[in-house]
């Protein structure tokens, strides 16, 4: 504000800039990033909502106009009777619930590794390793791990029970098998969040609690976990988002099969919109809208908490 | 410290811990170790049913074969062509947006900030059809630009969150002092704030490199041929051709994983600083 007040009242362009630079500067800095984000993220969200009321094969007439046909709620009505949609939704719920196991598992490994013995830093980075690798590679690694005849897990199960189980070819186990593959990198992520959190736990409080006779589970529950709340919050956020975003593993490991039993909404949407039997962009958009609305429940919860923290902080 | 350091506990516990560490690590990385060994196992071993025993020799030849018989070199090149411009673009844009949202107080500030944050969480599928259509109409579908432009735009959301919080933690008096001296706003950004943001820029660059390198969904939506597909999409289509030739699948997987892994080990400190931002108050 000081600068704006100092500037003279001359009518030249330079002093106009001096008078206005205080409020204009943030907008100039924001412009490129904001424009890109609005064009590629914000507007497409509304376009998808709009598109979900159309029947469209993704083509455009030579003059650039869309060939979409308005069908109102047609796509949503069709969804209600679509068994594949309900299977996908059911699997999404499974993903959401089981994926959250990554949070306690990550905490457990973090506690195990929170020591200061020789070489512990290398151990920590090697435990973190799975998170750095692409999900495509994780999917291939676990496909091999489960593969009948070739895979290590298959061989172990065969050795123990006498008969091997082809996890990815069995409708009863396939989704669990994929989720287990997903838990591997996700647990590593939660572990690193908790390791950082444990590093910042106040030693005074731990010592004081020890003097009061707290140890083991009681110490963890009453003294440590409350101090790890920021880490837990982020771990839950990224895990929930990750569960609902699961696409890569399903696509790589089973392509939705066997008989579509391992589909999730994100995968089913892709399949419908860009399927080899013809593009159904409108129907795909309707599935995406459902997924978006489920996600919004969680996103608004997270944002609400972040805004509350923000208001307290400043 | 929690749990109690093993040095303070008796010798048996300490020794048990020292033994448990490598065993746990081995079990944790078992799938990866298996694939790494398979990638250098001669095809003849697999034909004779030697899947888990010692390989009869180190078949580096598997890697040569992957390079000779598949477009994997092109896939890897494409990944670099997409990833590096994206990192530069997203970091550049977000230092500016982060500066704007971190330093200035104006009415729409929080609204715009949370728009970036929320946009960053949406499922990709809600963007898929419009973004694909937009790329087609711009004539960039199935080029590097389709991926670069989208990734820059989308990653700007996450990067802005990161940069803005980082700038908020800088001493505000520095900027006040500069303003009293009459330093122009853009010079404050360039000469005062930007040099202080170096650690944040390093952390974000490593993170974004890994995220974009590992992206699979957009690679399949926005590109369609081996001349432009990144390694993730390429590996997926190769996997379809190499049915059950696990020595080749494994070699390809290891190659695809190497760049982000190298990045992680070289820049470990920055990587973890970036990932755990906000995990402590």
XYZ file of C-alpha atoms in Angstrom:
595
model
C 0.000 0.000 0.000
C 2.896 2.348 0.744
C 3.900 2.370 -2.912
C 0.444 3.186 -4.171
C 0.207 6.132 -1.776
C 3.653 7.482 -2.717
C 2.898 7.537 -6.401
C 2.130 10.993 -7.742
C -1.118 11.841 -9.475
C 0.450 12.327 -12.915
C -1.602 11.044 -15.813
C 1.246 9.171 -17.576
C 1.026 5.376 -18.104
C 3.833 4.785 -15.675
C 2.060 6.353 -12.751
C -1.155 4.544 -13.634
C 0.854 1.353 -13.207
C 2.325 2.622 -9.953
C -1.110 3.362 -8.571
C -2.568 0.046 -9.566
C 0.270 -2.413 -9.304
C -0.649 -3.454 -5.781
C -3.964 -5.014 -6.743
C -3.027 -5.910 -10.303
C 0.178 -7.792 -9.552
C -1.405 -10.882 -7.961
C -3.773 -11.251 -10.924
C -0.918 -10.984 -13.416
C 0.985 -13.665 -11.532
C -2.096 -15.854 -11.327
C -3.185 -15.460 -14.952
C -1.181 -18.162 -16.791
C -1.700 -20.889 -14.191
C -5.324 -19.981 -13.604
C -6.199 -19.914 -17.307
C -4.612 -23.338 -17.893
C -6.338 -24.810 -14.851
C -9.751 -23.413 -15.770
C -9.498 -24.587 -19.393
C -8.259 -28.084 -18.622
C -9.857 -28.881 -15.256
C -12.723 -26.621 -14.192
C -14.587 -26.234 -17.492
C -14.317 -29.958 -18.413
C -16.074 -30.866 -15.156
C -19.132 -28.860 -16.222
C -18.876 -30.138 -19.779
C -18.979 -33.728 -18.517
C -22.119 -33.004 -16.506
C -23.745 -31.476 -19.614
C -22.565 -34.321 -21.837
C -24.081 -36.944 -19.563
C -27.519 -35.919 -20.889
C -26.525 -36.737 -24.477
C -25.983 -39.733 -26.666
C -22.663 -39.090 -28.419
C -20.129 -41.242 -30.278
C -17.389 -38.604 -29.932
C -17.493 -37.532 -33.562
C -17.893 -34.068 -34.980
C -19.418 -32.953 -38.263
C -16.976 -31.447 -40.805
C -17.933 -27.922 -39.686
C -16.829 -28.785 -36.148
C -20.295 -29.052 -34.608
C -20.985 -31.990 -32.337
C -23.197 -34.869 -33.430
C -24.528 -35.429 -29.912
C -28.235 -36.094 -29.423
C -30.116 -34.922 -26.322
C -31.644 -37.816 -24.367
C -32.241 -36.167 -21.006
C -31.916 -38.606 -18.113
C -31.634 -41.532 -20.523
C -28.088 -42.462 -19.591
C -28.853 -42.438 -15.879
C -31.980 -44.525 -16.336
C -29.902 -47.061 -18.263
C -27.278 -47.103 -15.496
C -29.874 -48.195 -12.934
C -30.463 -51.404 -14.890
C -26.839 -52.035 -15.797
C -25.401 -54.975 -13.863
C -21.844 -54.025 -14.826
C -22.385 -50.624 -13.207
C -23.495 -52.186 -9.927
C -20.573 -54.627 -9.974
C -18.199 -51.701 -10.464
C -19.822 -49.720 -7.681
C -19.653 -52.705 -5.357
C -15.954 -53.152 -6.143
C -15.339 -49.462 -5.519
C -16.764 -49.860 -2.013
C -14.467 -52.862 -1.462
C -11.496 -50.822 -2.665
C -12.382 -47.938 -0.401
C -12.706 -50.069 2.719
C -9.750 -52.397 2.167
C -7.419 -49.734 0.797
C -7.694 -47.910 4.121
C -5.782 -50.834 5.651
C -2.725 -49.102 4.198
C -2.988 -46.504 6.980
C -2.557 -48.827 10.011
C -0.102 -51.013 8.070
C 1.976 -47.955 7.228
C 1.907 -46.880 10.867
C 3.008 -50.337 11.961
C 6.014 -50.386 9.611
C 6.917 -46.822 10.546
C 7.010 -47.776 14.239
C 9.077 -50.839 13.384
C 11.603 -48.714 11.480
C 11.736 -45.758 13.868
C 15.093 -46.733 15.384
C 18.597 -45.387 15.085
C 20.602 -48.537 14.362
C 23.292 -48.592 11.724
C 22.042 -48.540 8.137
C 18.463 -47.710 9.094
C 18.249 -44.936 6.514
C 18.875 -47.394 3.712
C 16.198 -49.683 5.131
C 13.730 -46.817 5.224
C 14.332 -45.914 1.597
C 14.141 -49.525 0.456
C 10.841 -49.987 2.275
C 9.593 -46.883 0.496
C 10.687 -48.234 -2.871
C 7.318 -49.621 -4.123
C 5.786 -46.137 -4.100
C 8.319 -44.773 -6.574
C 7.550 -47.411 -9.196
C 4.769 -46.892 -11.708
C 1.473 -48.668 -11.003
C 1.807 -50.283 -14.407
C 5.004 -51.952 -13.236
C 3.463 -52.831 -9.858
C 0.592 -54.445 -11.757
C 2.966 -56.488 -13.907
C 5.028 -57.518 -10.885
C 1.944 -58.814 -9.090
C 0.591 -60.457 -12.239
C 3.783 -62.460 -12.290
C 3.556 -63.076 -8.541
C 0.031 -64.544 -8.963
C 0.549 -66.275 -12.313
C -0.405 -69.965 -12.328
C 2.667 -72.091 -12.960
C 5.102 -69.195 -13.137
C 4.293 -67.138 -10.069
C 5.896 -67.232 -6.673
C 2.688 -66.874 -4.658
C 0.967 -69.515 -6.766
C 3.857 -71.887 -6.067
C 3.760 -71.159 -2.333
C 0.018 -71.780 -2.096
C 0.403 -74.960 -4.120
C 3.177 -76.151 -1.800
C 1.055 -75.522 1.303
C -2.437 -76.608 0.243
C -1.711 -78.985 -2.599
C -3.682 -77.053 -5.201
C -2.755 -73.666 -6.602
C -5.232 -70.801 -6.921
C -5.238 -68.661 -10.060
C -6.159 -65.503 -8.190
C -6.607 -63.221 -11.196
C -8.751 -65.742 -13.078
C -11.122 -66.460 -10.202
C -14.141 -64.165 -9.795
C -14.148 -64.726 -6.037
C -10.588 -63.511 -5.445
C -9.698 -61.246 -8.326
C -10.631 -57.886 -6.766
C -8.913 -58.786 -3.506
C -5.811 -59.759 -5.443
C -5.706 -56.407 -7.224
C -6.337 -54.476 -4.013
C -3.452 -56.340 -2.347
C -1.196 -55.185 -5.172
C -2.421 -51.622 -4.642
C -1.812 -51.819 -0.896
C 1.869 -52.441 -1.479
C 2.811 -48.938 -2.734
C 0.075 -47.242 -0.706
C 1.380 -48.707 2.557
C 4.825 -47.408 1.662
C 3.368 -43.940 1.202
C 1.567 -44.004 4.562
C 4.755 -45.319 6.173
C 6.788 -42.353 5.001
C 4.126 -39.929 6.259
C 4.183 -41.574 9.681
C 7.980 -41.756 9.823
C 8.093 -38.002 9.354
C 5.365 -37.607 11.944
C 7.148 -39.831 14.489
C 10.288 -37.813 13.972
C 8.432 -34.769 15.238
C 6.743 -36.318 18.251
C 7.732 -34.313 21.302
C 10.343 -36.317 23.285
C 9.403 -34.475 26.502
C 5.840 -35.728 26.388
C 6.991 -39.281 25.715
C 9.433 -39.149 28.643
C 6.802 -37.621 30.931
C 4.332 -40.347 29.968
C 7.011 -43.012 30.593
C 7.553 -41.632 34.073
C 3.807 -41.926 34.616
C 4.090 -45.607 33.697
C 2.555 -45.453 30.201
C 3.893 -47.944 27.689
C 3.000 -50.095 24.704
C -0.556 -49.727 23.404
C -1.614 -47.151 25.972
C 1.348 -44.974 25.111
C 0.595 -45.306 21.399
C -3.100 -44.556 21.789
C -3.058 -41.722 24.321
C 0.287 -40.012 23.723
C 1.624 -40.789 20.245
C -1.454 -40.995 17.994
C -2.866 -37.602 19.037
C 0.445 -36.046 18.008
C 0.336 -37.891 14.686
C -3.058 -36.431 13.705
C -1.758 -34.297 10.802
C 0.007 -37.344 9.321
C -3.114 -39.480 9.771
C -5.271 -36.863 8.072
C -3.048 -36.742 4.999
C -2.686 -40.524 4.912
C -6.474 -40.949 4.930
C -6.968 -38.272 2.262
C -4.448 -39.715 -0.182
C -5.662 -43.272 0.444
C -9.338 -42.481 -0.140
C -8.519 -40.536 -3.314
C -6.202 -43.328 -4.433
C -8.872 -45.990 -3.866
C -11.455 -44.139 -5.949
C -8.895 -43.376 -8.656
C -7.802 -46.998 -9.040
C -7.574 -47.576 -12.758
C -4.050 -48.568 -13.715
C -3.927 -51.822 -11.765
C -7.322 -53.069 -12.969
C -6.458 -52.214 -16.540
C -3.025 -53.870 -16.443
C -3.758 -56.925 -14.329
C -7.138 -58.127 -15.589
C -8.584 -55.598 -18.034
C -11.704 -55.754 -15.891
C -12.084 -59.543 -16.126
C -12.782 -62.338 -15.650
C -16.236 -61.593 -17.103
C -16.052 -57.993 -15.913
C -15.930 -59.029 -12.265
C -12.972 -56.806 -11.310
C -14.229 -53.591 -12.928
C -14.355 -50.387 -10.930
C -16.211 -47.220 -11.935
C -13.119 -45.457 -13.283
C -12.313 -48.433 -15.474
C -15.913 -49.046 -16.590
C -16.217 -45.397 -17.597
C -13.128 -45.657 -19.783
C -14.359 -48.917 -21.253
C -17.723 -47.451 -22.224
C -16.430 -44.138 -23.536
C -13.591 -45.554 -25.641
C -14.678 -49.137 -26.068
C -13.707 -51.133 -29.104
C -17.413 -51.745 -29.811
C -18.064 -48.047 -30.391
C -17.624 -44.899 -28.366
C -20.351 -44.045 -25.863
C -19.150 -40.694 -24.582
C -22.454 -39.662 -23.025
C -22.884 -42.903 -21.107
C -19.245 -42.715 -19.993
C -19.788 -39.153 -18.810
C -22.783 -40.290 -16.746
C -20.603 -42.920 -15.001
C -17.936 -40.271 -14.426
C -20.540 -37.978 -12.868
C -21.541 -40.699 -10.398
C -17.891 -41.271 -9.490
C -17.373 -37.521 -9.179
C -20.335 -37.155 -6.827
C -19.021 -39.970 -4.599
C -15.612 -38.292 -4.567
C -17.201 -34.895 -3.803
C -18.560 -36.230 -0.500
C -14.987 -36.867 0.620
C -13.431 -33.821 -1.050
C -15.857 -31.447 0.652
C -15.075 -33.051 3.986
C -11.339 -32.576 3.452
C -11.706 -29.011 2.188
C -13.996 -28.118 5.075
C -11.342 -29.262 7.539
C -8.575 -27.448 5.653
C -10.543 -24.192 5.630
C -11.121 -24.518 9.376
C -7.373 -24.998 9.958
C -6.645 -22.077 7.657
C -8.958 -19.750 9.583
C -7.332 -20.771 12.864
C -3.831 -20.319 11.463
C -4.094 -16.745 10.241
C 11.437 -41.248 21.087
C 8.749 -43.819 20.345
C 9.122 -46.739 20.386
C 11.885 -47.042 22.973
C 15.286 -47.255 21.187
C 16.531 -50.850 20.997
C 19.865 -49.695 22.434
C 18.114 -49.067 25.763
C 16.557 -52.523 25.861
C 18.375 -55.791 26.612
C 20.800 -57.476 24.234
C 18.365 -60.239 23.117
C 15.844 -57.691 21.837
C 18.588 -55.749 20.124
C 19.889 -58.797 18.326
C 16.398 -59.964 17.423
C 15.743 -56.545 15.906
C 18.949 -56.645 13.880
C 17.901 -60.025 12.471
C 14.277 -59.035 11.870
C 15.206 -55.973 9.780
C 16.715 -57.730 6.744
C 14.147 -60.551 6.928
C 11.262 -58.072 6.893
C 12.827 -56.147 4.033
C 13.320 -59.321 2.026
C 9.667 -60.299 2.467
C 8.486 -56.781 1.673
C 10.421 -56.625 -1.585
C 9.891 -60.285 -2.504
C 7.715 -59.610 -5.592
C 10.238 -57.076 -6.850
C 13.231 -59.325 -6.213
C 11.442 -62.137 -8.040
C 10.862 -59.940 -11.080
C 14.432 -58.631 -11.051
C 15.771 -62.188 -11.077
C 13.294 -63.268 -13.755
C 14.474 -60.385 -15.950
C 17.958 -61.930 -16.189
C 16.815 -65.547 -16.300
C 17.538 -67.294 -19.603
C 14.444 -68.258 -21.575
C 15.690 -71.864 -21.530
C 15.298 -71.949 -17.735
C 11.642 -71.034 -18.057
C 11.161 -73.655 -20.731
C 12.598 -76.315 -18.404
C 10.409 -75.234 -15.503
C 13.181 -73.606 -13.501
C 11.145 -70.649 -12.298
C 12.454 -70.044 -8.818
C 15.802 -71.823 -8.532
C 19.123 -70.189 -9.256
C 19.197 -68.981 -12.869
C 21.529 -71.158 -14.948
C 23.273 -67.980 -16.078
C 22.792 -64.232 -16.238
C 20.865 -63.538 -19.426
C 21.517 -59.838 -20.020
C 20.473 -60.885 -23.458
C 16.827 -60.436 -22.374
C 17.406 -56.698 -22.192
C 19.117 -56.631 -25.582
C 16.204 -58.555 -27.022
C 13.691 -56.072 -25.625
C 15.569 -53.181 -27.208
C 16.014 -54.939 -30.538
C 12.557 -56.379 -31.035
C 10.312 -53.713 -29.561
C 9.996 -49.926 -29.782
C 10.924 -49.611 -26.092
C 13.685 -47.091 -26.817
C 11.102 -44.855 -28.490
C 8.726 -45.294 -25.548
C 11.432 -44.261 -23.099
C 12.368 -41.264 -25.250
C 8.706 -40.213 -25.462
C 8.427 -40.360 -21.690
C 11.342 -37.965 -21.323
C 9.890 -35.644 -23.975
C 6.624 -35.462 -22.061
C 7.981 -35.411 -18.532
C 10.716 -32.789 -18.696
C 8.690 -29.943 -20.284
C 5.853 -30.728 -17.872
C 8.121 -30.395 -14.856
C 9.468 -27.055 -16.087
C 6.034 -25.728 -16.998
C 4.210 -26.793 -13.849
C 6.952 -25.527 -11.543
C 7.192 -22.198 -13.377
C 3.453 -21.563 -13.333
C 3.047 -22.581 -9.725
C 5.871 -20.421 -8.373
C 3.845 -17.515 -9.778
C 0.431 -18.656 -8.570
C 1.928 -19.629 -5.221
C 3.503 -16.185 -4.924
C 0.237 -14.462 -5.767
C -1.779 -16.499 -3.270
C 0.864 -16.572 -0.557
C 1.835 -12.892 -0.443
C -1.198 -10.835 -1.427
C -4.421 -10.369 0.449
C -7.404 -9.943 -1.840
C -10.965 -11.061 -1.637
C -10.890 -14.039 -4.025
C -7.621 -15.390 -2.584
C -8.953 -18.276 -0.502
C -11.612 -19.108 -3.071
C -9.022 -19.504 -5.851
C -6.688 -21.398 -3.559
C -9.327 -23.959 -2.663
C -10.393 -24.221 -6.280
C -6.836 -25.382 -7.057
C -6.852 -27.778 -4.116
C -10.264 -29.283 -4.898
C -9.558 -29.573 -8.624
C -6.512 -31.588 -7.757
C -8.663 -34.294 -6.113
C -11.259 -34.882 -8.842
C -11.398 -38.256 -10.614
C -9.653 -38.152 -13.985
C -12.669 -39.680 -15.695
C -14.783 -36.549 -15.240
C -12.188 -34.695 -17.342
C -11.534 -37.439 -19.864
C -14.086 -36.869 -22.633
C -13.856 -33.041 -22.746
C -10.046 -33.020 -22.549
C -9.777 -35.608 -25.307
C -12.206 -33.633 -27.428
C -10.335 -30.390 -26.731
C -7.032 -31.998 -27.749
C -8.588 -33.285 -30.964
C -9.949 -29.869 -31.842
C -6.628 -28.175 -31.065
C -4.960 -30.689 -33.379
C -2.584 -31.948 -30.682
C -4.190 -35.364 -30.073
C -1.521 -38.097 -30.286
C 1.368 -35.627 -29.941
C 3.595 -34.844 -26.968
C 1.772 -31.539 -26.596
C -1.534 -33.193 -25.751
C 0.060 -34.729 -22.660
C 2.355 -31.824 -21.797
C -0.401 -29.198 -21.843
C -2.831 -31.281 -19.842
C -0.246 -32.363 -17.272
C 1.011 -28.805 -16.764
C -2.535 -27.572 -16.193
C -3.507 -30.380 -13.833
C -0.264 -30.447 -11.831
C -0.491 -26.688 -11.339
C -3.241 -27.456 -8.820
C -1.054 -29.589 -6.579
C 2.022 -27.406 -7.106
C 0.130 -24.259 -6.178
C -0.955 -25.821 -2.888
C 2.651 -26.733 -2.204
C 4.244 -23.421 -3.245
C 1.672 -21.244 -1.551
C 2.138 -22.995 1.787
C 5.897 -22.793 1.396
C 5.786 -19.057 0.685
C 3.438 -18.491 3.628
C 6.159 -19.903 5.883
C 8.786 -17.417 4.657
C 9.435 -14.331 6.826
C 6.946 -11.730 5.612
C 9.076 -8.864 7.011
C 11.484 -9.341 4.103
C 8.783 -8.371 1.646
C 7.498 -5.509 3.784
C 11.002 -4.124 4.044
C 11.495 -4.324 0.283
C 8.209 -2.514 -0.317
C 9.188 0.304 2.018
C 12.380 0.633 -0.028
C 10.187 1.024 -3.102
C 11.188 -2.204 -4.830
C 8.781 -3.117 -7.644
C 6.552 -6.134 -7.013
C 7.971 -8.259 -9.830
C 11.491 -7.572 -8.546
C 10.414 -8.738 -5.087
C 9.281 -11.976 -6.741
C 12.395 -12.406 -8.855
C 15.157 -11.259 -6.491
C 13.793 -11.958 -3.018
C 11.195 -14.729 -3.064
C 12.425 -16.929 -5.918
C 15.914 -17.554 -4.461
C 14.316 -18.575 -1.159
C 12.068 -21.070 -2.951
C 14.911 -23.201 -4.232
C 14.253 -26.127 -1.854
C 10.553 -26.135 -2.758
C 11.385 -26.042 -6.468
C 13.759 -28.983 -6.083
C 11.225 -31.019 -4.099
C 8.416 -30.352 -6.555
C 10.554 -31.100 -9.596
C 11.412 -34.575 -8.312
C 7.825 -35.314 -7.316
C 6.286 -34.118 -10.571
C 8.895 -36.020 -12.559
C 7.845 -39.233 -10.827
C 4.103 -38.555 -11.093
C 4.232 -37.754 -14.793
C 6.648 -40.534 -15.693
C 4.333 -43.012 -13.988
C 1.102 -41.667 -15.489
C -0.767 -44.331 -17.405
C -4.348 -43.151 -17.748
C -3.716 -39.987 -19.755
C -1.085 -41.704 -21.822
C -3.716 -44.154 -23.068
C -6.392 -41.484 -23.517
C -4.348 -38.858 -25.358
C -1.842 -40.848 -27.408
C -2.316 -43.881 -29.624
C 0.835 -44.920 -31.491
C 4.361 -46.036 -30.516
C 5.892 -42.845 -31.923
C 4.213 -40.784 -29.229
C 3.194 -43.150 -26.428
C 5.126 -42.932 -23.161
C 6.634 -46.028 -21.579
C 3.673 -46.827 -19.305
C 1.241 -47.125 -22.207
C 3.918 -48.832 -24.287
C 4.599 -51.420 -21.628
C 0.908 -52.162 -21.374
C 0.614 -52.879 -25.096
C 3.849 -54.896 -25.106
C 2.434 -56.953 -22.255
C -0.432 -57.884 -24.553
C 2.019 -59.153 -27.183
C 4.368 -61.004 -24.842
C 1.840 -63.434 -23.476
C 3.532 -65.248 -20.579
C 7.062 -64.446 -21.790
C 7.848 -63.351 -18.278
C 11.571 -62.822 -18.814
C 10.759 -60.089 -21.370
C 7.897 -58.586 -19.357
C 10.232 -58.394 -16.364
C 13.055 -56.776 -18.287
C 10.653 -54.196 -19.724
C 9.234 -53.467 -16.264
C 12.661 -52.922 -14.788
C 13.582 -50.540 -17.618
C 10.377 -48.536 -17.116
C 10.999 -48.285 -13.383
C 14.627 -47.192 -13.564
C 14.368 -43.425 -14.243
C 12.023 -42.569 -11.356
C 13.952 -44.909 -9.056
C 17.241 -43.213 -9.988
C 15.607 -39.833 -9.438
C 14.391 -40.940 -6.024
C 17.754 -42.201 -4.834
C 19.642 -39.162 -6.130
C 17.216 -36.634 -4.690
C 15.881 -38.577 -1.731
C 15.882 -35.721 0.736
C 13.907 -33.427 -1.553
C 11.535 -36.175 -2.584
C 10.529 -36.999 0.966
C 10.373 -33.341 1.964
C 7.906 -32.826 -0.870
C 5.787 -35.852 -0.134
C 5.443 -35.263 3.569
C 4.622 -31.586 3.377
C 1.831 -31.006 5.834
C 2.380 -34.293 7.663
C 3.754 -32.302 10.580
C 2.457 -29.077 11.966
